[in-house]
């Protein structure tokens, strides 16, 4: 079952801020890390956000996803609190907005091919101009072993995406989520087969740990590569960008260091002409943080 970890920071002036952690596999560990970080925060000026971020990132000998989820939740809460203190939306504190609207894609799921196509049509009827999290290998339970060979993987994916393109027409962007299922060579083969259907991007075609391999895949694929939801600092993204492994980065504000860190990641990506599409499968606090980030980032 999906559940969330929220963080509330209260001040002696009666103002409070809300944040959300996004380490969805280890939320209990992240919640515990928030309580450890609380000991430092009590009694301090909540408006010194950058200082608090740096301290909480560096005070321990160790880092990791659950720790960064906690730091992200605290950071988002501090920005929310600052916005309330100054009586402005957070995007104003970040330099103002670059756009009046933020484009979103939906989550098009399907356990069978027919269900996937039906849900794609529903997304278009609901007004979405992009269909996201669209998995050409279907949304099977994680407990079910995956048994297709390479040839079957290529043909099945091509058939499904061809049918979806036919069903939704040429105006809709298809954002394909591959869930790290392919080896690098197979990812390149798949990209070539899917080119006629013009996907907007291929998300996480291979495991994201090897930045050099991701760079090789991106260089050989003509479909843009999107990745980043599992990375959690500007140093991770620096290595990915330097390797040329991405066209669209997807940091999760509730996992990659909050608003403070993702603003820096976005600026770094802009220097590489890489676009930003924050990852957000979470709750309302994470979504609000994402919208403020999207409003203020040029890319």
PDB file of C-alpha atoms in Angstrom:
ATOM      1  CA  UNK A   1       0.000   0.000   0.000  1.00  0.00           C
ATOM      2  CA  UNK A   2       1.196   3.524  -0.742  1.00  0.00           C
ATOM      3  CA  UNK A   3       1.826   5.676   2.289  1.00  0.00           C
ATOM      4  CA  UNK A   4       3.629   8.905   2.953  1.00  0.00           C
ATOM      5  CA  UNK A   5       5.985  10.501   5.442  1.00  0.00           C
ATOM      6  CA  UNK A   6       5.253  14.163   6.090  1.00  0.00           C
ATOM      7  CA  UNK A   7       7.338  16.578   8.124  1.00  0.00           C
ATOM      8  CA  UNK A   8       5.891  19.571   9.988  1.00  0.00           C
ATOM      9  CA  UNK A   9       8.218  22.263  11.353  1.00  0.00           C
ATOM     10  CA  UNK A  10       6.652  24.704  13.824  1.00  0.00           C
ATOM     11  CA  UNK A  11       8.013  28.017  15.110  1.00  0.00           C
ATOM     12  CA  UNK A  12       7.471  29.979  18.306  1.00  0.00           C
ATOM     13  CA  UNK A  13       5.757  32.652  16.170  1.00  0.00           C
ATOM     14  CA  UNK A  14       2.985  30.235  15.207  1.00  0.00           C
ATOM     15  CA  UNK A  15       4.102  29.713  11.603  1.00  0.00           C
ATOM     16  CA  UNK A  16       4.610  26.149  10.388  1.00  0.00           C
ATOM     17  CA  UNK A  17       5.892  24.475   7.221  1.00  0.00           C
ATOM     18  CA  UNK A  18       5.135  21.119   5.624  1.00  0.00           C
ATOM     19  CA  UNK A  19       7.490  18.763   3.770  1.00  0.00           C
ATOM     20  CA  UNK A  20       7.369  15.239   2.362  1.00  0.00           C
ATOM     21  CA  UNK A  21       9.932  12.444   2.074  1.00  0.00           C
ATOM     22  CA  UNK A  22      10.113  10.456  -1.140  1.00  0.00           C
ATOM     23  CA  UNK A  23      12.209   7.387  -0.333  1.00  0.00           C
ATOM     24  CA  UNK A  24       9.142   5.271  -0.919  1.00  0.00           C
ATOM     25  CA  UNK A  25      10.900   1.928  -0.365  1.00  0.00           C
ATOM     26  CA  UNK A  26      12.308   2.982   3.021  1.00  0.00           C
ATOM     27  CA  UNK A  27       9.859   5.493   4.443  1.00  0.00           C
ATOM     28  CA  UNK A  28      10.167   4.240   8.023  1.00  0.00           C
ATOM     29  CA  UNK A  29      13.943   4.693   7.908  1.00  0.00           C
ATOM     30  CA  UNK A  30      13.488   8.168   6.462  1.00  0.00           C
ATOM     31  CA  UNK A  31      11.002   9.101   9.190  1.00  0.00           C
ATOM     32  CA  UNK A  32      13.521   8.011  11.822  1.00  0.00           C
ATOM     33  CA  UNK A  33      16.229  10.134  10.155  1.00  0.00           C
ATOM     34  CA  UNK A  34      13.942  13.172  10.377  1.00  0.00           C
ATOM     35  CA  UNK A  35      13.744  12.682  14.146  1.00  0.00           C
ATOM     36  CA  UNK A  36      17.556  12.530  14.381  1.00  0.00           C
ATOM     37  CA  UNK A  37      17.855  15.773  12.379  1.00  0.00           C
ATOM     38  CA  UNK A  38      15.192  17.399  14.577  1.00  0.00           C
ATOM     39  CA  UNK A  39      17.668  17.532  17.469  1.00  0.00           C
ATOM     40  CA  UNK A  40      19.822  19.976  15.506  1.00  0.00           C
ATOM     41  CA  UNK A  41      16.936  22.134  14.251  1.00  0.00           C
ATOM     42  CA  UNK A  42      15.162  22.907  17.529  1.00  0.00           C
ATOM     43  CA  UNK A  43      15.845  26.481  18.628  1.00  0.00           C
ATOM     44  CA  UNK A  44      17.443  27.680  15.369  1.00  0.00           C
ATOM     45  CA  UNK A  45      16.386  30.358  12.881  1.00  0.00           C
ATOM     46  CA  UNK A  46      14.291  28.526  10.255  1.00  0.00           C
ATOM     47  CA  UNK A  47      15.083  31.102   7.558  1.00  0.00           C
ATOM     48  CA  UNK A  48      18.759  30.078   7.270  1.00  0.00           C
ATOM     49  CA  UNK A  49      17.749  27.304   4.869  1.00  0.00           C
ATOM     50  CA  UNK A  50      21.023  26.951   2.957  1.00  0.00           C
ATOM     51  CA  UNK A  51      23.034  26.710   6.185  1.00  0.00           C
ATOM     52  CA  UNK A  52      20.708  24.061   7.624  1.00  0.00           C
ATOM     53  CA  UNK A  53      20.896  22.063   4.375  1.00  0.00           C
ATOM     54  CA  UNK A  54      24.696  22.088   4.416  1.00  0.00           C
ATOM     55  CA  UNK A  55      24.887  21.109   8.080  1.00  0.00           C
ATOM     56  CA  UNK A  56      22.359  18.283   7.848  1.00  0.00           C
ATOM     57  CA  UNK A  57      24.067  16.940   4.724  1.00  0.00           C
ATOM     58  CA  UNK A  58      27.538  16.989   6.297  1.00  0.00           C
ATOM     59  CA  UNK A  59      27.183  16.451  10.065  1.00  0.00           C
ATOM     60  CA  UNK A  60      27.010  12.644   9.835  1.00  0.00           C
ATOM     61  CA  UNK A  61      29.711  10.317   8.563  1.00  0.00           C
ATOM     62  CA  UNK A  62      27.182   8.647   6.259  1.00  0.00           C
ATOM     63  CA  UNK A  63      24.677   9.479   3.556  1.00  0.00           C
ATOM     64  CA  UNK A  64      22.142   7.529   1.496  1.00  0.00           C
ATOM     65  CA  UNK A  65      18.610   7.488   0.162  1.00  0.00           C
ATOM     66  CA  UNK A  66      16.728   7.368   3.482  1.00  0.00           C
ATOM     67  CA  UNK A  67      18.907  10.177   4.898  1.00  0.00           C
ATOM     68  CA  UNK A  68      18.395  12.318   1.797  1.00  0.00           C
ATOM     69  CA  UNK A  69      14.647  11.708   1.929  1.00  0.00           C
ATOM     70  CA  UNK A  70      14.644  13.093   5.479  1.00  0.00           C
ATOM     71  CA  UNK A  71      16.753  16.110   4.499  1.00  0.00           C
ATOM     72  CA  UNK A  72      14.437  16.694   1.512  1.00  0.00           C
ATOM     73  CA  UNK A  73      11.323  16.686   3.702  1.00  0.00           C
ATOM     74  CA  UNK A  74      12.902  19.152   6.139  1.00  0.00           C
ATOM     75  CA  UNK A  75      14.109  21.418   3.327  1.00  0.00           C
ATOM     76  CA  UNK A  76      10.677  21.537   1.663  1.00  0.00           C
ATOM     77  CA  UNK A  77       9.106  22.331   5.046  1.00  0.00           C
ATOM     78  CA  UNK A  78      11.592  25.176   5.653  1.00  0.00           C
ATOM     79  CA  UNK A  79      10.825  26.728   2.245  1.00  0.00           C
ATOM     80  CA  UNK A  80       7.079  26.422   2.925  1.00  0.00           C
ATOM     81  CA  UNK A  81       7.621  28.104   6.269  1.00  0.00           C
ATOM     82  CA  UNK A  82       9.686  30.903   4.690  1.00  0.00           C
ATOM     83  CA  UNK A  83       6.978  31.531   2.087  1.00  0.00           C
ATOM     84  CA  UNK A  84       4.397  31.908   4.847  1.00  0.00           C
ATOM     85  CA  UNK A  85       6.718  34.198   6.826  1.00  0.00           C
ATOM     86  CA  UNK A  86       7.235  36.538   3.850  1.00  0.00           C
ATOM     87  CA  UNK A  87       3.628  36.105   2.596  1.00  0.00           C
ATOM     88  CA  UNK A  88       4.690  34.990  -0.901  1.00  0.00           C
ATOM     89  CA  UNK A  89       4.601  31.730  -2.886  1.00  0.00           C
ATOM     90  CA  UNK A  90       7.891  29.815  -2.713  1.00  0.00           C
ATOM     91  CA  UNK A  91       8.576  30.424  -6.420  1.00  0.00           C
ATOM     92  CA  UNK A  92       8.868  34.154  -5.615  1.00  0.00           C
ATOM     93  CA  UNK A  93      11.676  33.382  -3.159  1.00  0.00           C
ATOM     94  CA  UNK A  94      13.411  31.325  -5.863  1.00  0.00           C
ATOM     95  CA  UNK A  95      13.534  34.191  -8.370  1.00  0.00           C
ATOM     96  CA  UNK A  96       9.984  34.360  -9.669  1.00  0.00           C
ATOM     97  CA  UNK A  97       8.248  32.369 -12.360  1.00  0.00           C
ATOM     98  CA  UNK A  98       9.248  31.590 -15.944  1.00  0.00           C
ATOM     99  CA  UNK A  99       5.796  30.341 -16.953  1.00  0.00           C
ATOM    100  CA  UNK A 100       2.108  30.657 -16.145  1.00  0.00           C
ATOM    101  CA  UNK A 101       1.317  26.955 -16.533  1.00  0.00           C
ATOM    102  CA  UNK A 102       3.118  23.701 -15.784  1.00  0.00           C
ATOM    103  CA  UNK A 103       2.638  20.782 -18.133  1.00  0.00           C
ATOM    104  CA  UNK A 104       1.993  17.386 -16.548  1.00  0.00           C
ATOM    105  CA  UNK A 105       1.639  13.838 -17.817  1.00  0.00           C
ATOM    106  CA  UNK A 106      -0.599  11.200 -16.323  1.00  0.00           C
ATOM    107  CA  UNK A 107       0.190   7.672 -15.181  1.00  0.00           C
ATOM    108  CA  UNK A 108      -1.004   5.328 -17.924  1.00  0.00           C
ATOM    109  CA  UNK A 109      -0.978   1.833 -16.428  1.00  0.00           C
ATOM    110  CA  UNK A 110      -2.106  -1.558 -17.711  1.00  0.00           C
ATOM    111  CA  UNK A 111      -1.669  -5.183 -16.687  1.00  0.00           C
ATOM    112  CA  UNK A 112      -2.633  -6.311 -20.182  1.00  0.00           C
ATOM    113  CA  UNK A 113      -2.070  -4.863 -23.647  1.00  0.00           C
ATOM    114  CA  UNK A 114      -5.761  -4.068 -24.106  1.00  0.00           C
ATOM    115  CA  UNK A 115      -5.969  -2.364 -20.700  1.00  0.00           C
ATOM    116  CA  UNK A 116      -2.889  -0.266 -21.511  1.00  0.00           C
ATOM    117  CA  UNK A 117      -4.429   0.923 -24.806  1.00  0.00           C
ATOM    118  CA  UNK A 118      -7.784   1.623 -23.140  1.00  0.00           C
ATOM    119  CA  UNK A 119      -6.118   3.682 -20.394  1.00  0.00           C
ATOM    120  CA  UNK A 120      -4.092   5.617 -22.982  1.00  0.00           C
ATOM    121  CA  UNK A 121      -7.346   6.619 -24.709  1.00  0.00           C
ATOM    122  CA  UNK A 122      -8.841   7.627 -21.337  1.00  0.00           C
ATOM    123  CA  UNK A 123      -5.849   9.863 -20.620  1.00  0.00           C
ATOM    124  CA  UNK A 124      -6.415  11.719 -23.890  1.00  0.00           C
ATOM    125  CA  UNK A 125     -10.131  12.077 -23.113  1.00  0.00           C
ATOM    126  CA  UNK A 126      -9.214  13.563 -19.711  1.00  0.00           C
ATOM    127  CA  UNK A 127      -7.222  16.271 -21.510  1.00  0.00           C
ATOM    128  CA  UNK A 128      -3.620  15.146 -21.050  1.00  0.00           C
ATOM    129  CA  UNK A 129      -1.318  16.034 -23.934  1.00  0.00           C
ATOM    130  CA  UNK A 130       1.344  13.587 -22.703  1.00  0.00           C
ATOM    131  CA  UNK A 131       0.907  10.053 -21.440  1.00  0.00           C
ATOM    132  CA  UNK A 132       3.535   9.092 -18.888  1.00  0.00           C
ATOM    133  CA  UNK A 133       4.823   6.090 -17.046  1.00  0.00           C
ATOM    134  CA  UNK A 134       3.763   4.214 -20.167  1.00  0.00           C
ATOM    135  CA  UNK A 135       5.363   0.796 -19.832  1.00  0.00           C
ATOM    136  CA  UNK A 136       5.637  -1.234 -23.065  1.00  0.00           C
ATOM    137  CA  UNK A 137       6.297  -4.282 -20.849  1.00  0.00           C
ATOM    138  CA  UNK A 138       3.049  -3.805 -18.876  1.00  0.00           C
ATOM    139  CA  UNK A 139       2.669  -3.269 -15.140  1.00  0.00           C
ATOM    140  CA  UNK A 140       3.139  -6.787 -13.876  1.00  0.00           C
ATOM    141  CA  UNK A 141       3.388  -7.476 -10.125  1.00  0.00           C
ATOM    142  CA  UNK A 142       6.960  -7.308  -8.825  1.00  0.00           C
ATOM    143  CA  UNK A 143       6.613 -10.856  -7.516  1.00  0.00           C
ATOM    144  CA  UNK A 144       6.134 -12.210 -11.047  1.00  0.00           C
ATOM    145  CA  UNK A 145       9.380 -13.383 -12.677  1.00  0.00           C
ATOM    146  CA  UNK A 146      10.071 -11.900 -16.103  1.00  0.00           C
ATOM    147  CA  UNK A 147      10.689 -14.481 -18.788  1.00  0.00           C
ATOM    148  CA  UNK A 148      10.701 -12.938 -22.278  1.00  0.00           C
ATOM    149  CA  UNK A 149      13.823 -13.346 -24.390  1.00  0.00           C
ATOM    150  CA  UNK A 150      15.444 -10.466 -26.255  1.00  0.00           C
ATOM    151  CA  UNK A 151      13.552 -10.929 -29.531  1.00  0.00           C
ATOM    152  CA  UNK A 152      10.181 -11.140 -27.783  1.00  0.00           C
ATOM    153  CA  UNK A 153      10.981  -8.005 -25.787  1.00  0.00           C
ATOM    154  CA  UNK A 154      11.676  -6.046 -28.976  1.00  0.00           C
ATOM    155  CA  UNK A 155       8.638  -7.231 -30.924  1.00  0.00           C
ATOM    156  CA  UNK A 156       6.158  -6.943 -28.027  1.00  0.00           C
ATOM    157  CA  UNK A 157       7.246  -3.425 -27.137  1.00  0.00           C
ATOM    158  CA  UNK A 158       7.099  -2.319 -30.774  1.00  0.00           C
ATOM    159  CA  UNK A 159       3.623  -3.793 -31.274  1.00  0.00           C
ATOM    160  CA  UNK A 160       2.225  -2.194 -28.112  1.00  0.00           C
ATOM    161  CA  UNK A 161       3.643   1.270 -28.782  1.00  0.00           C
ATOM    162  CA  UNK A 162       2.496   1.096 -32.416  1.00  0.00           C
ATOM    163  CA  UNK A 163      -1.039   0.280 -31.250  1.00  0.00           C
ATOM    164  CA  UNK A 164      -1.005   3.086 -28.674  1.00  0.00           C
ATOM    165  CA  UNK A 165       0.246   5.607 -31.245  1.00  0.00           C
ATOM    166  CA  UNK A 166      -2.531   4.531 -33.602  1.00  0.00           C
ATOM    167  CA  UNK A 167      -5.104   4.840 -30.794  1.00  0.00           C
ATOM    168  CA  UNK A 168      -4.116   8.323 -29.574  1.00  0.00           C
ATOM    169  CA  UNK A 169      -3.014   9.994 -32.810  1.00  0.00           C
ATOM    170  CA  UNK A 170      -0.034  12.200 -33.648  1.00  0.00           C
ATOM    171  CA  UNK A 171      -0.636  15.092 -31.224  1.00  0.00           C
ATOM    172  CA  UNK A 172       0.039  13.185 -27.996  1.00  0.00           C
ATOM    173  CA  UNK A 173       3.496  12.755 -26.439  1.00  0.00           C
ATOM    174  CA  UNK A 174       4.352   9.241 -25.272  1.00  0.00           C
ATOM    175  CA  UNK A 175       6.718   9.069 -22.276  1.00  0.00           C
ATOM    176  CA  UNK A 176       7.942   5.475 -22.086  1.00  0.00           C
ATOM    177  CA  UNK A 177       8.941   4.000 -18.704  1.00  0.00           C
ATOM    178  CA  UNK A 178      11.204   0.960 -19.047  1.00  0.00           C
ATOM    179  CA  UNK A 179      11.875   0.354 -15.329  1.00  0.00           C
ATOM    180  CA  UNK A 180      15.587  -0.435 -15.810  1.00  0.00           C
ATOM    181  CA  UNK A 181      14.645  -3.695 -17.503  1.00  0.00           C
ATOM    182  CA  UNK A 182      17.078  -3.737 -20.452  1.00  0.00           C
ATOM    183  CA  UNK A 183      20.774  -4.310 -20.939  1.00  0.00           C
ATOM    184  CA  UNK A 184      22.558  -1.469 -22.806  1.00  0.00           C
ATOM    185  CA  UNK A 185      22.711  -3.227 -26.194  1.00  0.00           C
ATOM    186  CA  UNK A 186      19.062  -4.194 -26.049  1.00  0.00           C
ATOM    187  CA  UNK A 187      18.073  -0.656 -25.064  1.00  0.00           C
ATOM    188  CA  UNK A 188      19.777   0.668 -28.199  1.00  0.00           C
ATOM    189  CA  UNK A 189      18.013  -1.957 -30.344  1.00  0.00           C
ATOM    190  CA  UNK A 190      14.657  -1.061 -28.788  1.00  0.00           C
ATOM    191  CA  UNK A 191      15.182   2.659 -29.365  1.00  0.00           C
ATOM    192  CA  UNK A 192      15.802   2.039 -33.063  1.00  0.00           C
ATOM    193  CA  UNK A 193      12.621  -0.031 -33.375  1.00  0.00           C
ATOM    194  CA  UNK A 194      10.494   2.589 -31.592  1.00  0.00           C
ATOM    195  CA  UNK A 195      11.755   5.598 -33.576  1.00  0.00           C
ATOM    196  CA  UNK A 196       8.838   5.556 -36.088  1.00  0.00           C
ATOM    197  CA  UNK A 197       6.386   6.208 -33.215  1.00  0.00           C
ATOM    198  CA  UNK A 198       8.304   9.285 -31.965  1.00  0.00           C
ATOM    199  CA  UNK A 199       8.257   8.802 -28.181  1.00  0.00           C
ATOM    200  CA  UNK A 200       9.019  11.928 -26.165  1.00  0.00           C
ATOM    201  CA  UNK A 201      11.595   9.965 -24.161  1.00  0.00           C
ATOM    202  CA  UNK A 202      12.730   6.561 -22.907  1.00  0.00           C
ATOM    203  CA  UNK A 203      12.867   6.587 -19.113  1.00  0.00           C
ATOM    204  CA  UNK A 204      15.364   4.419 -17.226  1.00  0.00           C
ATOM    205  CA  UNK A 205      16.049   1.947 -20.044  1.00  0.00           C
ATOM    206  CA  UNK A 206      18.964   0.438 -18.050  1.00  0.00           C
ATOM    207  CA  UNK A 207      19.969   0.350 -14.388  1.00  0.00           C
ATOM    208  CA  UNK A 208      21.008   3.893 -13.437  1.00  0.00           C
ATOM    209  CA  UNK A 209      24.088   2.953 -11.394  1.00  0.00           C
ATOM    210  CA  UNK A 210      26.582   2.935 -14.291  1.00  0.00           C
ATOM    211  CA  UNK A 211      26.860   6.464 -15.670  1.00  0.00           C
ATOM    212  CA  UNK A 212      29.295   5.427 -18.394  1.00  0.00           C
ATOM    213  CA  UNK A 213      26.866   2.802 -19.701  1.00  0.00           C
ATOM    214  CA  UNK A 214      24.035   5.356 -19.631  1.00  0.00           C
ATOM    215  CA  UNK A 215      26.251   7.701 -21.653  1.00  0.00           C
ATOM    216  CA  UNK A 216      26.868   4.985 -24.255  1.00  0.00           C
ATOM    217  CA  UNK A 217      23.131   4.278 -24.522  1.00  0.00           C
ATOM    218  CA  UNK A 218      22.289   7.982 -24.883  1.00  0.00           C
ATOM    219  CA  UNK A 219      24.910   8.455 -27.606  1.00  0.00           C
ATOM    220  CA  UNK A 220      23.591   5.513 -29.644  1.00  0.00           C
ATOM    221  CA  UNK A 221      19.860   6.191 -29.187  1.00  0.00           C
ATOM    222  CA  UNK A 222      18.022   8.779 -31.265  1.00  0.00           C
ATOM    223  CA  UNK A 223      15.121   8.877 -28.810  1.00  0.00           C
ATOM    224  CA  UNK A 224      15.886  11.187 -25.835  1.00  0.00           C
ATOM    225  CA  UNK A 225      16.823   9.447 -22.577  1.00  0.00           C
ATOM    226  CA  UNK A 226      15.223  10.426 -19.261  1.00  0.00           C
ATOM    227  CA  UNK A 227      16.558   9.322 -15.878  1.00  0.00           C
ATOM    228  CA  UNK A 228      17.330  10.532 -12.378  1.00  0.00           C
ATOM    229  CA  UNK A 229      14.576   9.528  -9.951  1.00  0.00           C
ATOM    230  CA  UNK A 230      17.006   7.312  -8.004  1.00  0.00           C
ATOM    231  CA  UNK A 231      19.845   9.832  -7.801  1.00  0.00           C
ATOM    232  CA  UNK A 232      20.092  12.012  -4.740  1.00  0.00           C
ATOM    233  CA  UNK A 233      22.569  14.837  -4.961  1.00  0.00           C
ATOM    234  CA  UNK A 234      24.101  17.319  -7.384  1.00  0.00           C
ATOM    235  CA  UNK A 235      27.225  15.129  -7.372  1.00  0.00           C
ATOM    236  CA  UNK A 236      25.258  12.169  -8.758  1.00  0.00           C
ATOM    237  CA  UNK A 237      23.760  14.392 -11.440  1.00  0.00           C
ATOM    238  CA  UNK A 238      27.127  15.961 -12.229  1.00  0.00           C
ATOM    239  CA  UNK A 239      28.514  12.513 -13.080  1.00  0.00           C
ATOM    240  CA  UNK A 240      25.460  11.668 -15.177  1.00  0.00           C
ATOM    241  CA  UNK A 241      25.609  14.966 -17.091  1.00  0.00           C
ATOM    242  CA  UNK A 242      29.368  14.698 -17.616  1.00  0.00           C
ATOM    243  CA  UNK A 243      28.891  11.194 -19.049  1.00  0.00           C
ATOM    244  CA  UNK A 244      26.349  12.585 -21.552  1.00  0.00           C
ATOM    245  CA  UNK A 245      23.841  10.037 -20.274  1.00  0.00           C
ATOM    246  CA  UNK A 246      20.647  12.058 -20.217  1.00  0.00           C
ATOM    247  CA  UNK A 247      18.469  14.476 -22.203  1.00  0.00           C
ATOM    248  CA  UNK A 248      15.780  14.977 -19.547  1.00  0.00           C
ATOM    249  CA  UNK A 249      16.669  14.756 -15.855  1.00  0.00           C
ATOM    250  CA  UNK A 250      14.100  13.598 -13.335  1.00  0.00           C
ATOM    251  CA  UNK A 251      15.224  14.436  -9.796  1.00  0.00           C
ATOM    252  CA  UNK A 252      12.627  13.784  -7.100  1.00  0.00           C
ATOM    253  CA  UNK A 253      12.393  16.842  -4.825  1.00  0.00           C
ATOM    254  CA  UNK A 254      11.426  14.603  -1.896  1.00  0.00           C
ATOM    255  CA  UNK A 255      14.476  12.397  -2.433  1.00  0.00           C
ATOM    256  CA  UNK A 256      17.201  14.449  -4.140  1.00  0.00           C
ATOM    257  CA  UNK A 257      17.659  17.102  -1.438  1.00  0.00           C
ATOM    258  CA  UNK A 258      14.483  19.156  -1.548  1.00  0.00           C
ATOM    259  CA  UNK A 259      13.944  22.536  -3.178  1.00  0.00           C
ATOM    260  CA  UNK A 260      17.423  23.821  -2.262  1.00  0.00           C
ATOM    261  CA  UNK A 261      19.262  21.000  -4.012  1.00  0.00           C
ATOM    262  CA  UNK A 262      17.003  20.470  -7.035  1.00  0.00           C
ATOM    263  CA  UNK A 263      17.221  24.184  -7.908  1.00  0.00           C
ATOM    264  CA  UNK A 264      21.018  23.703  -8.098  1.00  0.00           C
ATOM    265  CA  UNK A 265      20.645  20.471 -10.096  1.00  0.00           C
ATOM    266  CA  UNK A 266      18.310  22.238 -12.529  1.00  0.00           C
ATOM    267  CA  UNK A 267      20.770  25.102 -13.045  1.00  0.00           C
ATOM    268  CA  UNK A 268      23.606  22.647 -13.630  1.00  0.00           C
ATOM    269  CA  UNK A 269      21.489  20.742 -16.158  1.00  0.00           C
ATOM    270  CA  UNK A 270      20.633  23.980 -17.966  1.00  0.00           C
ATOM    271  CA  UNK A 271      24.353  24.469 -18.694  1.00  0.00           C
ATOM    272  CA  UNK A 272      24.265  21.078 -20.496  1.00  0.00           C
ATOM    273  CA  UNK A 273      21.050  21.954 -22.418  1.00  0.00           C
ATOM    274  CA  UNK A 274      19.263  19.226 -20.477  1.00  0.00           C
ATOM    275  CA  UNK A 275      15.580  19.626 -19.594  1.00  0.00           C
ATOM    276  CA  UNK A 276      14.021  19.120 -16.158  1.00  0.00           C
ATOM    277  CA  UNK A 277      10.992  16.891 -15.505  1.00  0.00           C
ATOM    278  CA  UNK A 278      10.773  16.336 -11.741  1.00  0.00           C
ATOM    279  CA  UNK A 279       9.749  12.855 -10.637  1.00  0.00           C
ATOM    280  CA  UNK A 280       6.625  12.983  -8.471  1.00  0.00           C
ATOM    281  CA  UNK A 281       4.497   9.892  -7.765  1.00  0.00           C
ATOM    282  CA  UNK A 282       3.944  11.041  -4.178  1.00  0.00           C
ATOM    283  CA  UNK A 283       1.493  13.129  -2.168  1.00  0.00           C
ATOM    284  CA  UNK A 284       0.169  16.705  -2.249  1.00  0.00           C
ATOM    285  CA  UNK A 285       3.122  18.326  -0.460  1.00  0.00           C
ATOM    286  CA  UNK A 286       5.624  16.877  -2.946  1.00  0.00           C
ATOM    287  CA  UNK A 287       3.407  17.968  -5.840  1.00  0.00           C
ATOM    288  CA  UNK A 288       3.172  21.537  -4.504  1.00  0.00           C
ATOM    289  CA  UNK A 289       6.970  21.653  -4.161  1.00  0.00           C
ATOM    290  CA  UNK A 290       7.367  20.378  -7.736  1.00  0.00           C
ATOM    291  CA  UNK A 291       4.998  22.998  -9.139  1.00  0.00           C
ATOM    292  CA  UNK A 292       6.941  25.805  -7.460  1.00  0.00           C
ATOM    293  CA  UNK A 293      10.202  24.380  -8.827  1.00  0.00           C
ATOM    294  CA  UNK A 294       8.760  24.004 -12.341  1.00  0.00           C
ATOM    295  CA  UNK A 295       7.454  27.569 -12.254  1.00  0.00           C
ATOM    296  CA  UNK A 296      10.879  29.018 -11.502  1.00  0.00           C
ATOM    297  CA  UNK A 297      13.190  26.852 -13.675  1.00  0.00           C
ATOM    298  CA  UNK A 298      13.791  27.956 -17.255  1.00  0.00           C
ATOM    299  CA  UNK A 299      14.582  24.419 -18.428  1.00  0.00           C
TER     300      UNK A 299
END
